[in-house]
XYZ file of C-alpha atoms in Angstrom:
445
model
C 0.000 0.000 0.000
C 1.378 3.383 -0.972
C 1.314 6.127 1.702
C 0.113 9.294 -0.022
C 1.712 11.655 2.507
C 0.843 14.792 0.556
C -2.905 14.175 0.699
C -3.078 12.493 4.115
C -0.907 14.963 6.005
C -2.580 17.949 4.341
C -5.999 16.597 5.353
C -5.113 16.296 9.034
C -3.122 19.505 9.199
C -6.134 21.374 7.771
C -8.420 19.682 10.306
C -6.112 20.589 13.219
C -6.010 24.195 12.026
C -9.778 24.542 11.461
C -10.680 22.921 14.787
C -7.842 24.552 16.704
C -6.873 21.178 18.067
C -3.749 22.446 19.789
C -5.090 25.721 21.196
C -4.509 26.217 24.906
C -7.909 26.342 26.635
C -8.121 29.075 29.247
C -10.173 28.254 32.320
C -9.876 24.475 31.985
C -9.397 22.591 35.240
C -6.378 20.597 34.101
C -2.717 20.550 35.110
C -0.899 23.268 33.144
C 2.264 22.724 31.073
C 4.171 25.458 29.242
C 6.390 24.242 26.385
C 8.624 26.835 24.732
C 11.223 26.651 21.967
C 13.397 29.460 20.635
C 11.722 31.601 17.985
C 13.345 31.529 14.532
C 14.882 34.523 12.765
C 12.752 34.732 9.590
C 15.507 35.371 7.074
C 15.095 34.914 3.324
C 16.107 31.247 3.275
C 13.317 29.655 5.270
C 13.652 26.872 7.833
C 16.712 24.651 8.144
C 17.492 21.510 10.115
C 18.624 23.620 13.069
C 14.994 24.665 13.473
C 13.393 21.296 12.840
C 15.597 19.406 15.315
C 14.562 21.167 18.584
C 11.016 21.872 17.379
C 10.420 18.187 16.713
C 11.773 17.208 20.123
C 9.571 19.710 21.985
C 6.570 18.797 19.825
C 6.911 15.196 21.023
C 6.924 16.427 24.630
C 3.911 18.695 24.068
C 1.868 15.926 22.433
C 2.752 13.476 25.211
C 1.622 15.989 27.867
C -1.708 16.514 26.104
C -2.244 12.746 25.969
C -1.542 12.710 29.721
C -4.490 15.080 30.200
C -2.611 18.328 30.667
C -3.557 21.761 29.343
C -0.520 22.568 27.183
C 0.563 26.024 26.057
C 2.971 25.552 23.110
C 3.303 28.905 21.284
C 5.338 29.995 18.275
C 6.726 33.394 17.314
C 9.188 35.120 15.029
C 12.257 36.999 16.243
C 11.955 39.192 13.189
C 14.237 42.113 14.085
C 17.841 41.496 13.188
C 20.720 41.559 10.799
C 19.778 38.613 8.535
C 16.515 40.339 7.574
C 18.244 43.681 7.189
C 20.979 42.288 4.957
C 18.456 40.363 2.842
C 16.423 43.554 2.403
C 19.489 45.565 1.366
C 20.745 42.897 -1.030
C 17.392 42.447 -2.758
C 16.255 46.104 -2.615
C 13.068 45.259 -0.742
C 11.740 47.207 2.247
C 12.484 45.325 5.518
C 8.807 45.403 6.522
C 7.839 43.600 3.300
C 10.732 41.156 3.674
C 9.572 40.323 7.193
C 5.957 39.829 6.135
C 6.964 37.542 3.268
C 9.382 35.529 5.365
C 6.963 35.020 8.238
C 4.367 33.738 5.770
C 6.941 31.324 4.333
C 8.093 30.126 7.757
C 4.494 29.627 8.871
C 3.754 27.551 5.766
C 6.793 25.372 6.420
C 6.015 24.917 10.120
C 2.425 23.939 9.323
C 3.659 21.532 6.652
C 5.809 19.789 9.268
C 2.715 19.269 11.386
C 3.869 20.806 14.657
C 1.262 21.200 17.381
C 1.765 24.924 17.983
C -1.011 27.123 19.315
C -1.343 29.365 16.273
C -3.648 31.772 18.144
C -0.671 32.861 20.231
C 1.878 33.770 17.555
C 4.037 36.831 18.240
C 6.070 38.924 15.800
C 8.779 41.058 17.394
C 8.396 43.752 14.694
C 4.743 44.282 15.608
C 4.417 47.555 17.599
C 1.798 45.790 19.709
C 4.540 43.416 20.823
C 7.639 45.573 21.045
C 5.896 48.339 22.978
C 6.326 45.947 25.907
C 10.041 45.469 25.320
C 10.303 49.266 25.226
C 8.295 49.469 28.460
C 10.643 46.983 30.122
C 13.653 48.995 28.909
C 12.236 52.173 30.459
C 11.747 50.426 33.809
C 15.392 49.310 33.695
C 16.462 52.872 32.823
C 14.469 54.360 35.710
C 16.152 51.935 38.113
C 19.633 52.795 36.833
C 20.025 49.388 35.184
C 20.167 50.720 31.604
C 22.882 53.237 30.825
C 24.971 54.642 27.970
C 28.706 53.925 27.826
C 31.560 53.900 25.344
C 32.804 50.341 25.001
C 35.333 48.450 22.888
C 33.225 46.146 20.728
C 33.681 43.609 17.940
C 33.035 45.467 14.674
C 32.455 43.687 11.374
C 34.093 45.730 8.637
C 31.549 44.516 6.066
C 28.228 44.199 7.935
C 29.037 47.477 9.719
C 27.587 46.237 12.993
C 28.630 44.984 16.425
C 29.104 41.242 16.970
C 28.966 39.154 20.127
C 32.196 37.303 21.000
C 30.568 34.063 19.856
C 29.967 35.552 16.401
C 33.686 36.112 15.787
C 35.380 33.035 14.303
C 39.133 33.057 13.641
C 39.148 36.849 13.568
C 36.294 37.053 11.061
C 32.534 37.561 11.041
C 30.703 34.227 11.175
C 28.062 35.600 8.790
C 30.191 37.037 6.010
C 33.796 36.102 6.850
C 35.053 39.696 6.711
C 37.726 40.861 9.196
C 36.495 41.902 12.635
C 38.231 44.705 14.524
C 37.886 46.151 18.037
C 36.248 49.547 17.913
C 35.144 52.063 20.536
C 31.414 52.753 20.238
C 28.767 54.397 22.372
C 26.349 51.670 23.434
C 23.311 51.126 25.619
C 24.266 48.733 28.395
C 22.185 46.618 30.780
C 23.665 46.344 34.267
C 23.494 42.582 34.755
C 26.567 42.763 37.018
C 24.336 44.257 39.722
C 22.858 40.769 40.069
C 26.077 38.737 39.803
C 25.958 37.331 43.336
C 22.233 36.670 43.200
C 22.693 34.770 39.930
C 25.158 32.522 41.746
C 23.046 32.126 44.886
C 19.818 31.413 43.016
C 21.378 28.498 41.149
C 20.529 26.576 44.341
C 16.848 27.196 43.556
C 16.763 25.784 40.013
C 16.620 22.189 38.829
C 19.751 22.155 36.663
C 22.235 19.306 36.487
C 25.356 19.996 38.550
C 27.630 20.302 35.508
C 25.520 23.164 34.133
C 25.494 24.930 37.503
C 29.292 24.744 37.634
C 29.525 26.165 34.101
C 27.235 29.033 35.117
C 29.291 29.802 38.227
C 32.521 29.740 36.230
C 30.993 32.084 33.640
C 29.959 34.552 36.363
C 33.439 34.080 37.851
C 33.371 35.343 41.446
C 36.793 36.290 42.858
C 37.617 37.728 46.280
C 40.656 39.889 46.838
C 41.563 43.560 46.974
C 41.744 46.636 44.792
C 45.140 48.290 45.089
C 46.266 51.698 43.821
C 49.662 51.937 42.106
C 51.052 55.350 41.152
C 52.324 56.128 37.675
C 55.464 58.252 37.465
C 53.295 60.749 35.573
C 50.966 61.060 38.571
C 47.965 58.936 37.637
C 46.470 56.367 40.015
C 46.463 52.927 38.378
C 43.960 50.707 40.168
C 44.369 46.932 39.916
C 42.365 44.019 41.287
C 44.223 41.050 42.729
C 43.056 37.872 44.410
C 46.448 37.699 46.155
C 47.295 41.008 47.852
C 49.745 39.044 50.030
C 52.101 38.849 47.019
C 52.374 42.618 46.501
C 56.053 42.647 47.449
C 56.633 40.303 44.497
C 54.914 42.578 41.960
C 57.786 43.532 39.631
C 55.913 44.940 36.643
C 52.423 46.020 35.543
C 50.379 45.300 32.427
C 47.659 47.517 30.984
C 45.223 46.639 28.239
C 46.142 48.199 24.879
C 42.849 50.146 25.019
C 43.379 51.537 28.537
C 42.424 55.208 28.796
C 45.825 56.099 30.290
C 47.584 54.800 27.169
C 45.466 57.085 25.038
C 46.199 60.028 27.342
C 49.950 59.405 27.444
C 50.052 59.135 23.651
C 48.139 62.376 23.197
C 50.373 64.142 25.743
C 53.555 62.884 24.086
C 54.665 61.029 27.234
C 55.692 57.851 25.400
C 59.020 57.770 23.598
C 58.018 54.643 21.639
C 54.601 55.894 20.515
C 54.819 54.285 17.052
C 55.543 50.861 18.564
C 52.662 51.252 21.016
C 50.219 52.300 18.288
C 51.244 49.379 16.067
C 50.607 46.939 18.929
C 47.217 48.551 19.653
C 46.236 48.064 16.017
C 47.280 44.394 16.076
C 45.351 43.772 19.307
C 42.235 45.378 17.817
C 42.037 42.599 15.226
C 41.755 39.842 17.858
C 38.702 38.569 19.721
C 38.632 38.422 23.525
C 38.823 34.638 23.284
C 42.002 34.791 21.185
C 43.545 37.374 23.483
C 42.999 35.407 26.689
C 44.000 31.971 25.371
C 46.334 30.605 28.055
C 48.604 28.713 25.679
C 49.205 31.529 23.209
C 52.590 33.190 22.859
C 53.009 36.148 25.205
C 53.342 39.468 23.388
C 53.561 43.055 24.585
C 55.309 46.404 24.477
C 57.150 48.061 27.372
C 56.197 51.717 27.756
C 59.204 54.004 27.342
C 58.619 57.175 29.349
C 56.140 56.018 31.996
C 56.591 53.547 34.849
C 54.644 52.403 37.894
C 55.445 52.595 41.605
C 54.753 49.576 43.830
C 52.807 51.021 46.808
C 54.190 48.603 49.429
C 57.893 49.288 48.874
C 58.084 52.398 46.683
C 60.008 50.586 43.948
C 59.701 51.803 40.377
C 58.524 49.022 38.075
C 58.013 48.879 34.278
C 54.588 49.097 32.658
C 53.732 47.019 29.598
C 50.716 46.814 27.343
C 49.659 43.308 26.363
C 46.587 41.932 24.648
C 45.899 39.309 27.334
C 44.656 42.128 29.599
C 41.166 43.276 28.599
C 39.804 46.782 29.158
C 36.385 45.315 29.939
C 37.525 42.973 32.729
C 38.380 44.287 36.166
C 40.127 47.647 35.871
C 41.938 46.897 32.612
C 45.240 46.811 34.514
C 47.045 44.116 36.479
C 50.046 43.777 38.763
C 52.314 40.913 37.749
C 53.947 38.543 40.245
C 56.078 36.320 38.009
C 57.450 34.087 40.778
C 53.982 32.777 41.538
C 51.938 32.814 38.336
C 52.687 30.769 35.211
C 51.545 33.423 32.726
C 53.435 36.208 34.514
C 56.503 33.928 34.714
C 56.494 33.297 30.947
C 56.021 37.003 30.229
C 58.789 38.012 32.654
C 61.267 35.513 31.196
C 60.542 36.772 27.667
C 60.884 40.470 28.526
C 63.611 40.221 31.175
C 61.580 41.358 34.177
C 62.721 40.822 37.766
C 61.402 37.708 39.542
C 61.115 37.852 43.343
C 59.917 34.895 45.394
C 57.540 36.007 48.164
C 55.942 32.680 49.098
C 58.445 30.025 50.090
C 58.378 27.216 47.558
C 61.756 25.570 47.827
C 64.402 25.634 45.108
C 61.986 25.726 42.156
C 60.738 29.308 42.294
C 58.274 28.855 39.411
C 56.448 26.127 41.313
C 56.183 28.195 44.512
C 52.768 28.382 46.115
C 50.354 30.813 44.488
C 46.815 29.465 44.430
C 44.261 29.560 47.223
C 45.074 25.916 47.975
C 48.496 27.009 49.221
C 47.243 28.821 52.316
C 50.025 27.255 54.406
C 52.809 28.697 52.258
C 55.152 30.967 54.244
C 55.743 34.586 53.257
C 59.342 35.652 52.487
C 60.960 38.835 51.131
C 57.799 40.662 52.211
C 58.811 42.973 55.071
C 56.144 42.901 57.806
C 54.481 39.838 56.253
C 57.560 37.636 56.597
C 56.893 34.406 58.485
C 53.120 34.548 58.122
C 51.190 31.900 56.244
C 49.433 32.984 53.072
C 46.096 32.590 54.859
C 47.150 34.910 57.680
C 48.982 37.395 55.423
C 45.974 38.247 53.234
C 43.872 39.969 55.959
C 47.000 41.660 57.382
C 48.015 43.261 54.069
C 44.395 44.124 53.230
C 43.991 45.993 56.537
C 47.343 47.755 55.956
C 46.224 48.881 52.477
C 42.939 50.212 53.873
C 44.714 52.109 56.669
C 47.085 53.684 54.135
C 44.160 54.610 51.882
C 45.646 52.773 48.894
C 43.438 49.688 48.771
C 40.387 47.844 50.027
C 38.845 44.394 50.136
C 36.918 43.704 46.945
C 34.789 41.064 45.273
C 35.127 40.913 41.501
C 33.217 39.037 38.790
C 34.141 37.978 35.262
C 30.551 38.656 34.236
C 30.213 41.886 32.263
C 27.315 44.211 31.612
C 25.326 43.349 28.508
C 25.854 45.407 25.351
C 22.200 45.842 24.404
C 22.141 48.116 21.334
C 24.180 45.926 18.990
C 22.274 46.560 15.764
C 22.606 49.617 13.524
C 18.972 50.671 13.152
C 17.037 47.511 12.432
C 15.553 46.748 15.829
C 12.903 48.088 18.182
C 13.711 51.777 18.757
C 15.286 52.639 22.128
C 12.458 54.724 23.652
C 14.706 57.625 24.706
C 15.951 60.797 23.054
C 18.986 62.860 24.019
C 17.766 66.431 24.530
C 20.360 69.216 24.488
C 18.644 70.871 27.468
C 17.326 67.945 29.506
C 19.660 65.093 28.672
C 18.181 61.630 28.151
C 14.369 61.756 28.165
């Protein structure tokens, strides 16, 4: 017997649509189940297997729940704002609104053809003003609470698409969409202050039913570190603030590293303070072509430029130490500046050996200085070459040096997170309008 799928499936799909078989019934006294899959970007190419795979899996779950007697809400929508639609519109000389309408119709036809049990009475389209007025409303509430703000940030800039990319959209230094080179560029952006909730995001993982591996990944992504912020002086007078998880090793800090984008570098260049300005600028340009992931790869070769004309002063002993720029320090993490303790950190050790920096052991580790204690596990290591900390264990030295820094007014205990605020306004113009205007008299309104 031949299965005439075209006729049979069309018959039942039409019946399901006419009778609204999969509509969620409000007011029914049944256990409720909400099934949700990610909405597709309706670009010009229609569905692909990356859509069908998760939709099919969730459709199986939704159908099973209905057969178990539950009232299932299984909606569909279209994340219709975005670069794929914009680029398709530009390439084909069609207005984005018409492109979106055509693509949503095509996607809907394909989804219906596949027979998914979506509730088609609850479809949303993110380009519909009736929908995005609520995203604008949410944005205004965030703004009123100080959680949405404007800032100039170094971002990933596609030289062809002319838009900002997330780190995950940069592959081998190029745009994953078009392959064109991606550079780091300073741009004014709307930011969402997710860092205000960093600790709560960690704490509330205890309240969700995730597998332990996922919880660990989340905690590592948020990246909570305890330590101290310490102020180093530049020989030109500026205060260079660094964050360190090991303030006990300050006497072993023999050089500093700033991100190539650090505001002080820009200021020193403009003021003519750097005798090797051309070398510094060339390194900045090279760093701008790398993604954050490439820059922070632990196994990559250490590169950098020593600043000629400006140095730092270690606050615990008054020693003058060199300042380098290197791409492994990011302007968007911490303060964009670090103190380097090469005797007790593998990356600092490799950098110091390459550039001939002094190496001072401050935690006793036997004959092999490179393997001396550095991590939090080594709390029983004994402090050496550290003045008033000598003889203390690492565990005891940390609160002593932190209190000393606070009394001197050059440091304080600090909790830091790897999590960064969210760059929200990544698109050029094709997205729901930010519901604020910058008035010359009143500021942001």
